[in-house]
Amino acid sequence: MEEQARPRIMELLIPHKEALVLILLLVESWNLADCYDPLDPNGNITVTFDIFQWTQEGYMARVTIQNYYQYRHVEIPGWSLGWTWAEQEVIESMAGALATQQGDCSRYKYRTLHCCKRDPVIIDLTPDAAPENRTANCCHSGILSAWAIDQSTSFSSFIMVVGGLDPKAAPQKPQNLTFLAPGSGYTCGPFEVHTPTVFSVVEGRREEQAFKTWKSACTYSSFVANNAPACCVSLSTFYNPKITPCSVCSCGCQASGNERPTCVGDSEMKRLPGDDNSVGCSDHMCPVRVHWHVKSNYIDYWKVKVTVSNYNFASKFSNWNLVIQHPAFGQRTLSHSFNSTGLATVGNMDEAAIFWGLEYYNKELLQAGDKEPGSVMTEMVMHKDPESFTLRNGWAFPRRVYFNAEICEMPMPDDFPRLPNTSSRPSNACYLIFILSFLILLFH
Ligand SMILES: *[C@@H]1O[C@H](CO)[C@@H](O)[C@H](O)[C@H]1NC(C)=O
Ligand SMILES: *[C@@H]1O[C@H](CO)[C@@H](O)[C@H](O)[C@H]1NC(C)=O
Ligand SMILES: *[C@@H]1O[C@H](CO)[C@@H](O)[C@H](O)[C@H]1NC(C)=O
Ligand SMILES: *[C@@H]1O[C@H](CO)[C@@H](O)[C@H](O)[C@H]1NC(C)=O
Ligand SMILES: *[C@@H]1O[C@H](CO)[C@@H](O)[C@H](O)[C@H]1NC(C)=O
């Protein structure tokens, strides 16, 4: 009974739900300024440093980089890991990765050491690395899959022989860990002592234990990364001929000072005047656009077609993923031609799902050609929950969309395609609420 009464009260309180959506969007974008991601609150990249053997002047250690992010992956050209040694350590040899610089090893007369730098930087080996330089599960060119997509390729590990230590002294934790993937954005905590890692050996019939285990978690913050927006969302429906394009200059229009740019060319792929365009010219100026089309509505289910377009002339995405938040993902959803899985969200958030390409079919989102953007598309069949399903008030559109873990700019709810015959202008009360909420946020 109460459940049914509630929506009516909401309707009385708020003359236009669009205003509510707008306020919620503003409040949520405020939250996003923190590095807390409600769709992936525990995500991090954990670096584990396991000492498993003592040597004359040091020890042997295995370093494992595990990506626990549900939908944030590490792409080509891959990760690089750096730290500062606390003492006079050197890396005598290494397998499964390499230090980018050897540094000054001149004080070691009779041996060739791998790296004598106080602040080594380590990168992964390529898949064609020689057998003697490999370790188990190594050599993926620094690529780490997202945890929700493929756990078996979501980590890297390498082994190193560390020397240069006083045999009597206890080993010290490496300091000031840095993780680049390959740009900045990650901040790593200090190494902390952990319960020793247990390795299974002899095909799982015996367990061995590390002598010492240190762990550090590196977390991503878009504030630290400070990337320009790279993706926007456009919308259309079967019941309204209006197409809501991406907002003008969603991804910034540097050349024209945030005015609609003047594009040249007559195909879908236009260019900015000038010779060196890496991204096609459009009103939104985004390298990637996600289009959501509400295609049909039946008694038990409804269909949406989603198209992802790449406007980059030179770069393709070889392991793209798309996260979409929409209440309908709580119901059974079938997506043709994309692989997908649900994403556990926290609190009373709407459901979210993650989509990625099928092997040998559309795992790559190609670069743009001369005439049209590179694209991948899917048709989703969503089962209806008659209690919540509606085509009114923009319910059928996604709440949030992320491409490769970067949030996509949504059009303003006022511009969403509407059902025919609903009032088209928000009332003054609605603007008042909007302006008030904006002021509150401003002085928050
Ligand atoms: C890192 O992620 C793992 C898996 O979600 C979690 O168990 C661990 O507590 C996280 N570490 C930190 C420091 O957040
Ligand atoms: C293995 O790595 C070492 C450096 O650590 C390098 O000198 C050597 O050439 C590599 N071996 C092969 C076969 O690539
Ligand atoms: C680690 O970084 C801090 C702050 O930048 C610095 O004070 C400290 O000396 C660094 N530690 C080492 C071992 O370089
Ligand atoms: C879907 O993704 C899973 C996990 O990455 C993978 O094992 C499976 O082969 C994929 N299916 C297709 C058809 O690519
Ligand atoms: C919807 O609009 C059409 C044309 O504008 C009009 O003929 C019709 O009566 C309207 N229906 C309602 C329920 O307002």
Coordinates of C-alpha atoms and ligand atoms in Angstrom, one line a residue:
M1 CA 0.0 0.0 0.0
E2 CA 2.7 2.5 1.1
E3 CA 4.8 1.6 -1.9
Q4 CA 1.9 2.7 -4.2
A5 CA 1.2 5.9 -2.4
R6 CA 4.8 7.1 -2.6
P7 CA 5.1 7.9 -6.3
R8 CA 2.0 10.1 -6.1
I9 CA 3.4 12.1 -3.3
M10 CA 6.6 12.5 -5.3
E11 CA 4.6 13.7 -8.2
L12 CA 2.8 16.3 -6.1
L13 CA 6.1 17.5 -4.5
I14 CA 7.9 17.8 -7.8
P15 CA 6.0 19.0 -10.8
H16 CA 8.5 17.7 -13.2
K17 CA 10.6 14.6 -12.6
E18 CA 13.1 15.9 -15.1
A19 CA 14.0 18.5 -12.4
L20 CA 14.6 15.7 -9.9
V21 CA 16.8 13.8 -12.4
L22 CA 18.8 17.0 -13.0
I23 CA 19.3 17.6 -9.3
L24 CA 20.3 14.0 -8.8
L25 CA 22.8 14.3 -11.7
L26 CA 24.3 17.4 -10.2
V27 CA 24.6 15.9 -6.8
E28 CA 26.1 12.7 -8.3
S29 CA 28.6 14.6 -10.4
W30 CA 29.6 16.4 -7.2
N31 CA 30.3 13.0 -5.6
L32 CA 32.4 12.0 -8.5
A33 CA 34.9 14.7 -7.7
D34 CA 36.0 12.3 -4.9
C35 CA 37.9 9.3 -6.0
Y36 CA 35.2 7.0 -4.6
D37 CA 33.4 5.1 -7.4
P38 CA 30.1 3.8 -6.2
L39 CA 30.1 1.2 -9.0
D40 CA 33.4 -0.1 -7.9
P41 CA 34.1 0.9 -4.3
N42 CA 36.8 -1.6 -3.6
G43 CA 38.7 -1.4 -6.8
N44 CA 42.5 -1.1 -6.6
I45 CA 45.7 -2.4 -8.1
T46 CA 47.4 -4.4 -5.4
V47 CA 51.2 -4.8 -5.6
T48 CA 52.5 -7.8 -3.6
F49 CA 56.2 -8.2 -2.8
D50 CA 57.0 -11.7 -1.6
I51 CA 60.5 -12.6 -0.4
F52 CA 60.8 -16.4 -0.8
Q53 CA 64.5 -17.1 -0.6
W54 CA 67.6 -15.6 1.1
T55 CA 70.8 -15.3 -0.9
Q56 CA 74.4 -14.4 0.1
E57 CA 73.9 -10.6 -0.3
G58 CA 70.1 -10.3 -0.4
Y59 CA 67.0 -12.3 -1.4
M60 CA 64.8 -13.5 -4.2
A61 CA 61.4 -11.8 -4.5
R62 CA 58.3 -12.3 -6.6
V63 CA 56.4 -9.1 -7.3
T64 CA 52.7 -9.5 -8.4
I65 CA 50.6 -6.8 -9.8
Q66 CA 46.9 -7.7 -9.5
N67 CA 44.2 -5.5 -11.0
Y68 CA 41.1 -5.7 -8.8
Y69 CA 39.3 -3.0 -10.7
Q70 CA 36.0 -4.4 -12.0
Y71 CA 36.0 -2.4 -15.3
R72 CA 39.2 -0.4 -15.4
H73 CA 42.0 -2.2 -17.4
V74 CA 45.5 -1.4 -18.3
E75 CA 46.0 -1.0 -22.1
I76 CA 48.9 -0.9 -24.5
P77 CA 51.6 0.4 -23.9
G78 CA 51.1 -1.2 -20.5
W79 CA 52.1 -0.6 -16.9
S80 CA 55.3 0.5 -15.4
L81 CA 56.2 0.1 -11.8
G82 CA 58.8 2.2 -9.9
W83 CA 60.1 2.5 -6.4
T84 CA 63.1 3.8 -4.4
W85 CA 65.3 1.3 -2.6
A86 CA 65.7 2.0 1.1
E87 CA 69.4 0.8 1.3
Q88 CA 72.1 0.0 -1.3
E89 CA 70.1 -2.7 -3.0
V90 CA 70.7 -3.7 -6.7
I91 CA 68.7 -6.0 -8.9
E92 CA 71.2 -8.7 -9.9
S93 CA 68.8 -10.4 -12.3
M94 CA 65.2 -10.4 -13.3
A95 CA 62.7 -12.7 -15.1
G96 CA 59.3 -11.9 -16.4
A97 CA 59.9 -8.2 -16.6
L98 CA 62.9 -5.8 -17.1
A99 CA 64.2 -2.6 -15.6
T100 CA 64.2 0.2 -18.2
Q101 CA 67.6 1.5 -17.2
Q102 CA 70.7 -0.4 -16.0
G103 CA 72.1 2.7 -14.2
D104 CA 75.7 2.8 -12.9
C105 CA 76.9 -0.7 -12.1
S106 CA 80.6 0.3 -12.3
R107 CA 81.4 -0.6 -8.7
Y108 CA 80.6 -4.3 -9.4
K109 CA 83.8 -5.5 -11.1
Y110 CA 83.3 -9.2 -12.0
R111 CA 79.6 -9.4 -12.7
T112 CA 77.0 -8.0 -15.0
L113 CA 74.0 -6.8 -13.0
H114 CA 70.6 -6.1 -14.3
C115 CA 70.0 -2.7 -12.6
C116 CA 71.9 -0.6 -10.1
K117 CA 69.6 2.4 -10.0
R118 CA 68.3 3.6 -6.7
D119 CA 64.9 4.2 -8.3
P120 CA 64.4 1.4 -10.8
V121 CA 61.4 1.4 -13.3
I122 CA 60.1 -2.0 -14.3
I123 CA 58.1 -2.8 -17.4
D124 CA 56.6 -6.1 -18.6
L125 CA 58.1 -8.3 -21.3
T126 CA 56.3 -8.9 -24.6
P127 CA 54.7 -12.3 -25.4
D128 CA 57.7 -13.3 -27.6
A129 CA 60.2 -13.1 -24.7
A130 CA 62.9 -15.8 -24.7
P131 CA 62.0 -18.9 -22.5
E132 CA 65.0 -18.3 -20.1
N133 CA 63.6 -14.8 -19.3
R134 CA 60.1 -15.9 -18.6
T135 CA 58.1 -16.7 -15.4
A136 CA 54.7 -18.4 -15.1
N137 CA 51.9 -16.1 -16.3
C138 CA 54.3 -13.5 -17.5
C139 CA 54.8 -11.4 -20.6
H140 CA 51.6 -9.7 -21.6
S141 CA 53.2 -6.4 -22.7
G142 CA 51.9 -4.8 -19.5
I143 CA 48.3 -5.3 -20.2
L144 CA 46.0 -6.1 -17.3
S145 CA 42.4 -7.1 -17.9
A146 CA 39.6 -5.8 -15.8
W147 CA 38.6 -8.1 -12.9
A148 CA 35.0 -8.5 -14.0
I149 CA 36.0 -9.3 -17.6
D150 CA 38.8 -11.8 -17.3
Q151 CA 40.5 -12.6 -14.0
S152 CA 43.0 -15.0 -15.6
T153 CA 44.7 -12.1 -17.4
S154 CA 44.2 -9.5 -14.7
F155 CA 47.7 -9.8 -13.1
S156 CA 51.4 -9.8 -14.0
S157 CA 54.2 -11.2 -11.9
F158 CA 58.0 -11.1 -12.1
I159 CA 60.9 -12.5 -10.1
M160 CA 64.1 -10.7 -9.2
V161 CA 67.3 -11.4 -7.3
V162 CA 68.1 -8.5 -5.1
G163 CA 71.7 -8.0 -3.9
G164 CA 73.9 -5.3 -2.4
L165 CA 72.6 -5.9 1.1
D166 CA 74.6 -6.4 4.3
P167 CA 74.1 -10.1 5.0
K168 CA 73.3 -9.4 8.7
A169 CA 70.7 -6.7 8.1
A170 CA 67.0 -7.3 7.7
P171 CA 65.6 -6.4 4.3
Q172 CA 63.8 -3.0 4.1
K173 CA 60.6 -2.3 2.2
P174 CA 61.0 -0.5 -1.1
Q175 CA 59.6 3.1 -0.8
N176 CA 57.6 5.5 -2.8
L177 CA 56.0 3.0 -5.1
T178 CA 54.7 4.5 -8.4
F179 CA 52.3 2.8 -10.9
L180 CA 51.8 4.3 -14.3
A181 CA 49.3 2.8 -16.7
P182 CA 50.9 4.3 -18.7
G183 CA 49.7 7.8 -17.7
S184 CA 49.4 9.1 -14.2
G185 CA 46.2 8.8 -12.1
Y186 CA 47.3 6.1 -9.7
T187 CA 48.5 6.8 -6.2
C188 CA 50.1 3.9 -4.3
G189 CA 50.1 3.6 -0.5
P190 CA 53.3 2.5 1.3
F191 CA 54.2 -1.2 1.5
E192 CA 52.7 -2.8 4.6
V193 CA 53.5 -6.1 6.3
H194 CA 51.0 -8.8 5.4
T195 CA 50.3 -12.4 6.3
P196 CA 52.8 -14.4 4.2
T197 CA 51.6 -15.5 0.7
V198 CA 51.1 -19.2 0.3
F199 CA 52.2 -20.6 -3.1
S200 CA 51.0 -23.9 -4.3
V201 CA 53.8 -26.0 -6.0
V202 CA 54.2 -29.5 -7.4
E203 CA 50.9 -29.1 -9.3
G204 CA 49.0 -28.1 -6.3
R205 CA 50.1 -31.0 -4.1
R206 CA 52.4 -28.9 -1.8
E207 CA 52.2 -25.4 -0.4
E208 CA 55.1 -23.2 0.3
Q209 CA 55.1 -19.9 2.2
A210 CA 56.9 -16.6 1.5
F211 CA 59.4 -15.5 4.2
K212 CA 58.1 -12.0 4.1
T213 CA 55.1 -10.4 2.3
W214 CA 54.5 -6.7 1.7
K215 CA 51.5 -5.2 0.0
S216 CA 50.5 -1.9 -1.4
A217 CA 47.3 -0.8 -3.0
C218 CA 47.3 1.7 -5.9
T219 CA 44.1 3.6 -6.5
Y220 CA 43.0 5.6 -9.5
S221 CA 41.6 9.1 -9.3
S222 CA 40.3 11.0 -12.3
F223 CA 41.1 14.1 -10.4
V224 CA 44.8 13.1 -10.3
A225 CA 44.7 11.9 -13.9
N226 CA 43.0 15.1 -15.0
N227 CA 42.1 13.8 -18.4
A228 CA 39.8 15.7 -20.7
P229 CA 36.4 14.0 -21.2
A230 CA 36.7 11.5 -24.0
C231 CA 33.2 10.2 -24.5
C232 CA 29.6 11.4 -24.8
V233 CA 26.1 9.9 -25.1
S234 CA 23.4 10.6 -27.6
L235 CA 19.8 9.4 -27.5
S236 CA 16.9 8.5 -29.7
T237 CA 13.6 6.6 -29.5
F238 CA 11.1 4.9 -31.8
Y239 CA 8.3 7.2 -30.4
N240 CA 9.9 10.6 -31.2
P241 CA 11.7 11.6 -34.3
K242 CA 13.9 13.9 -32.3
I243 CA 17.5 12.7 -31.9
T244 CA 19.2 14.1 -28.9
P245 CA 22.8 14.6 -29.9
C246 CA 25.8 14.8 -27.6
S247 CA 25.9 18.3 -26.0
V248 CA 28.0 20.8 -27.9
C249 CA 31.6 20.7 -26.9
S250 CA 31.1 17.7 -24.5
C251 CA 34.8 17.0 -24.8
G252 CA 35.9 20.6 -25.1
C253 CA 36.4 22.6 -28.3
Q254 CA 39.8 24.1 -27.7
A255 CA 40.3 25.4 -31.3
S256 CA 37.1 27.4 -31.3
G257 CA 37.0 28.5 -27.6
N258 CA 34.1 26.3 -26.7
E259 CA 31.9 27.5 -29.5
R260 CA 30.4 25.0 -31.9
P261 CA 33.4 24.2 -34.2
T262 CA 33.3 24.8 -37.9
C263 CA 33.9 21.4 -39.5
V264 CA 34.8 20.9 -43.1
G265 CA 33.9 17.9 -45.3
D266 CA 30.6 16.3 -46.4
S267 CA 30.8 12.7 -45.1
E268 CA 30.0 11.7 -41.5
M269 CA 33.7 12.1 -40.7
K270 CA 34.4 15.8 -40.9
R271 CA 37.7 17.5 -40.1
L272 CA 38.7 20.8 -38.5
P273 CA 40.4 23.1 -41.0
G274 CA 44.1 22.4 -40.6
D275 CA 46.1 19.4 -41.5
D276 CA 46.8 17.5 -38.4
N277 CA 43.5 16.2 -37.1
S278 CA 43.7 13.1 -34.9
V279 CA 40.0 13.2 -34.0
G280 CA 37.1 13.8 -36.4
C281 CA 35.4 17.1 -36.2
S282 CA 31.9 17.2 -34.7
D283 CA 29.7 19.4 -32.5
H284 CA 30.7 17.3 -29.5
M285 CA 34.4 16.9 -30.4
C286 CA 34.6 13.6 -28.5
P287 CA 36.8 10.8 -29.6
V288 CA 34.1 8.3 -28.7
R289 CA 30.3 8.5 -28.8
V290 CA 27.8 6.1 -27.4
H291 CA 24.4 6.2 -29.0
W292 CA 21.4 4.7 -27.1
H293 CA 18.3 4.0 -29.2
V294 CA 15.1 2.8 -27.6
K295 CA 14.0 0.6 -30.5
S296 CA 10.7 -1.1 -29.5
N297 CA 8.4 -1.9 -26.7
Y298 CA 6.5 -5.1 -26.3
I299 CA 4.3 -6.5 -23.5
D300 CA 7.0 -8.5 -21.8
Y301 CA 10.2 -6.9 -23.0
W302 CA 11.7 -3.9 -24.7
K303 CA 14.7 -3.4 -27.0
V304 CA 17.6 -1.0 -27.1
K305 CA 20.2 -0.7 -29.7
V306 CA 23.6 0.6 -28.5
T307 CA 26.3 1.8 -30.9
V308 CA 29.8 2.8 -29.9
S309 CA 31.6 5.0 -32.4
N310 CA 35.3 5.8 -32.5
Y311 CA 36.1 9.2 -34.1
N312 CA 39.9 8.7 -33.7
F313 CA 41.6 8.6 -37.1
A314 CA 44.7 6.8 -35.8
S315 CA 43.9 4.9 -32.6
K316 CA 41.7 1.8 -32.2
F317 CA 40.7 0.2 -28.9
S318 CA 41.7 -3.4 -28.8
N319 CA 40.0 -4.3 -25.5
W320 CA 37.2 -1.8 -25.1
N321 CA 34.5 -2.1 -22.4
L322 CA 31.3 -0.2 -21.7
V323 CA 29.6 0.1 -18.3
I324 CA 26.0 1.2 -18.4
Q325 CA 23.9 2.0 -15.4
H326 CA 20.1 1.5 -15.8
P327 CA 17.5 0.1 -13.4
A328 CA 16.4 -2.4 -16.1
F329 CA 19.6 -4.3 -15.7
G330 CA 18.1 -5.7 -12.5
Q331 CA 15.9 -7.8 -14.9
R332 CA 17.1 -10.5 -17.3
T333 CA 18.9 -8.8 -20.2
L334 CA 20.2 -10.4 -23.3
S335 CA 22.7 -8.6 -25.4
H336 CA 23.4 -9.8 -28.9
S337 CA 27.0 -9.6 -30.2
F338 CA 28.5 -8.2 -27.0
N339 CA 29.7 -10.2 -24.0
S340 CA 28.3 -9.0 -20.7
T341 CA 27.9 -9.4 -17.0
G342 CA 26.2 -7.6 -14.2
L343 CA 28.2 -5.4 -11.9
A344 CA 27.5 -5.5 -8.1
T345 CA 26.7 -2.0 -7.0
V346 CA 26.5 -0.7 -3.4
G347 CA 23.7 1.1 -1.6
N348 CA 20.4 1.8 -3.4
M349 CA 22.1 2.5 -6.7
D350 CA 20.6 1.5 -10.0
E351 CA 21.9 -1.7 -11.5
A352 CA 24.8 -1.6 -13.8
A353 CA 26.2 -4.0 -16.4
I354 CA 29.5 -4.2 -18.2
F355 CA 29.8 -5.0 -21.9
W356 CA 32.8 -6.0 -24.0
G357 CA 33.5 -7.4 -27.4
L358 CA 33.4 -11.0 -28.5
E359 CA 36.7 -12.8 -29.4
Y360 CA 37.4 -12.7 -33.2
Y361 CA 34.3 -10.6 -33.8
N362 CA 34.2 -7.1 -32.2
K363 CA 36.8 -7.2 -29.4
E364 CA 38.5 -4.4 -31.4
L365 CA 36.8 -1.0 -31.9
L366 CA 38.6 0.1 -35.1
Q367 CA 39.8 3.6 -35.8
A368 CA 37.7 5.9 -38.0
G369 CA 37.9 5.7 -41.8
D370 CA 37.6 8.6 -44.2
K371 CA 33.8 8.3 -44.4
E372 CA 32.6 7.0 -41.1
P373 CA 33.7 6.3 -37.5
G374 CA 34.8 2.9 -36.4
S375 CA 31.9 1.2 -34.6
V376 CA 30.6 -1.7 -32.7
M377 CA 26.9 -2.2 -31.9
T378 CA 24.5 -4.5 -30.0
E379 CA 20.9 -5.0 -29.6
M380 CA 19.7 -5.6 -26.0
V381 CA 16.5 -7.3 -25.1
M382 CA 15.4 -6.3 -21.6
H383 CA 12.7 -8.0 -19.7
K384 CA 10.1 -5.8 -18.2
D385 CA 9.3 -5.2 -14.6
P386 CA 5.8 -3.9 -15.0
E387 CA 6.1 -2.0 -11.7
S388 CA 8.9 0.2 -12.8
F389 CA 8.9 0.2 -16.6
T390 CA 7.8 3.4 -18.2
L391 CA 8.7 5.5 -21.3
R392 CA 7.9 8.6 -19.4
N393 CA 10.3 11.2 -18.0
G394 CA 13.5 9.7 -19.5
W395 CA 13.3 6.5 -17.5
A396 CA 14.3 4.4 -20.5
F397 CA 17.6 6.2 -20.9
P398 CA 20.8 5.2 -19.1
R399 CA 21.7 6.9 -15.9
R400 CA 25.5 6.7 -16.5
V401 CA 27.7 5.4 -19.2
Y402 CA 31.5 4.7 -18.9
F403 CA 33.7 3.8 -21.9
N404 CA 37.0 2.2 -20.8
A405 CA 36.2 3.3 -17.3
E406 CA 36.0 7.0 -18.2
I407 CA 32.6 8.6 -17.6
C408 CA 30.7 9.7 -20.7
E409 CA 29.1 13.1 -20.8
M410 CA 25.3 12.8 -20.8
P411 CA 23.0 15.3 -22.5
M412 CA 20.9 17.5 -20.2
P413 CA 17.6 15.8 -19.1
D414 CA 15.7 18.8 -20.6
D415 CA 16.9 17.7 -24.1
F416 CA 15.9 14.0 -23.8
P417 CA 13.4 12.8 -26.4
R418 CA 9.9 12.9 -24.9
L419 CA 6.8 10.9 -25.3
P420 CA 4.5 12.9 -27.6
N421 CA 1.9 15.1 -25.8
T422 CA 3.7 15.7 -22.6
S423 CA 4.2 19.3 -21.7
S424 CA 7.4 20.5 -23.3
R425 CA 8.4 23.4 -21.1
P426 CA 9.3 22.9 -17.4
S427 CA 7.4 25.3 -15.1
N428 CA 9.0 28.2 -13.3
A429 CA 8.9 26.2 -10.1
C430 CA 11.1 23.7 -11.7
Y431 CA 13.7 26.3 -12.7
L432 CA 13.6 27.6 -9.1
I433 CA 14.4 24.2 -7.7
F434 CA 17.2 23.8 -10.1
I435 CA 18.7 27.2 -9.4
L436 CA 18.3 26.7 -5.6
S437 CA 20.0 23.3 -5.7
F438 CA 22.8 24.6 -7.8
L439 CA 23.4 27.5 -5.3
I440 CA 23.4 25.0 -2.4
L441 CA 25.9 22.9 -4.2
L442 CA 28.0 25.9 -5.0
F443 CA 28.4 26.8 -1.3
H444 CA 28.5 23.2 -0.2
Ligands
LIG1 C1 42.1 -4.0 -2.8 O1 41.1 -4.8 -3.4 C2 40.9 -6.0 -2.8 C3 39.9 -6.7 -3.6 O2 38.7 -5.9 -3.8 C4 40.4 -5.8 -1.4 O3 40.2 -7.0 -0.7 C5 41.4 -5.0 -0.6 O4 40.9 -4.7 0.7 C6 41.7 -3.7 -1.3 N1 42.8 -3.0 -0.7 C7 42.7 -1.7 -0.3 C8 43.8 -1.2 0.5 O5 41.7 -1.1 -0.6
LIG2 C1 67.2 -12.2 -21.1 O1 67.3 -11.0 -20.4 C2 68.7 -10.5 -20.3 C3 68.6 -9.3 -19.5 O2 68.1 -9.5 -18.3 C4 69.2 -10.1 -21.7 O3 70.5 -9.7 -21.6 C5 69.1 -11.3 -22.6 O4 69.4 -11.0 -23.9 C6 67.7 -11.9 -22.5 N1 67.7 -13.2 -23.3 C7 67.1 -13.3 -24.4 C8 67.3 -14.6 -25.1 O5 66.4 -12.4 -24.9
LIG3 C1 59.8 9.3 -0.7 O1 59.0 10.5 -1.0 C2 59.1 11.4 0.0 C3 58.2 12.6 -0.4 O2 58.3 12.9 -1.7 C4 60.5 11.9 0.3 O3 60.5 12.8 1.3 C5 61.3 10.7 0.6 O4 62.7 11.1 0.8 C6 61.2 9.6 -0.5 N1 61.9 8.4 0.0 C7 63.0 7.9 -0.7 C8 63.6 6.7 -0.1 O5 63.4 8.5 -1.7
LIG4 C1 33.0 -13.8 -22.8 O1 33.9 -13.4 -21.8 C2 34.4 -14.5 -21.1 C3 35.3 -14.0 -20.0 O2 36.2 -13.1 -20.5 C4 35.2 -15.5 -22.0 O3 35.6 -16.6 -21.3 C5 34.2 -15.9 -23.1 O4 35.0 -16.7 -24.0 C6 33.7 -14.7 -23.8 N1 32.7 -15.2 -24.8 C7 32.9 -14.9 -26.1 C8 31.9 -15.5 -27.0 O5 33.9 -14.2 -26.5
LIG5 C1 -1.9 14.6 -28.6 O1 -1.5 15.5 -29.6 C2 -2.3 15.4 -30.8 C3 -1.8 16.3 -31.8 O2 -1.0 17.3 -31.2 C4 -3.8 15.7 -30.4 O3 -4.6 15.5 -31.5 C5 -4.2 14.7 -29.3 O4 -5.5 15.1 -28.9 C6 -3.3 14.8 -28.1 N1 -3.7 13.8 -27.2 C7 -3.8 14.0 -25.9 C8 -4.1 12.9 -25.0 O5 -3.5 15.1 -25.4

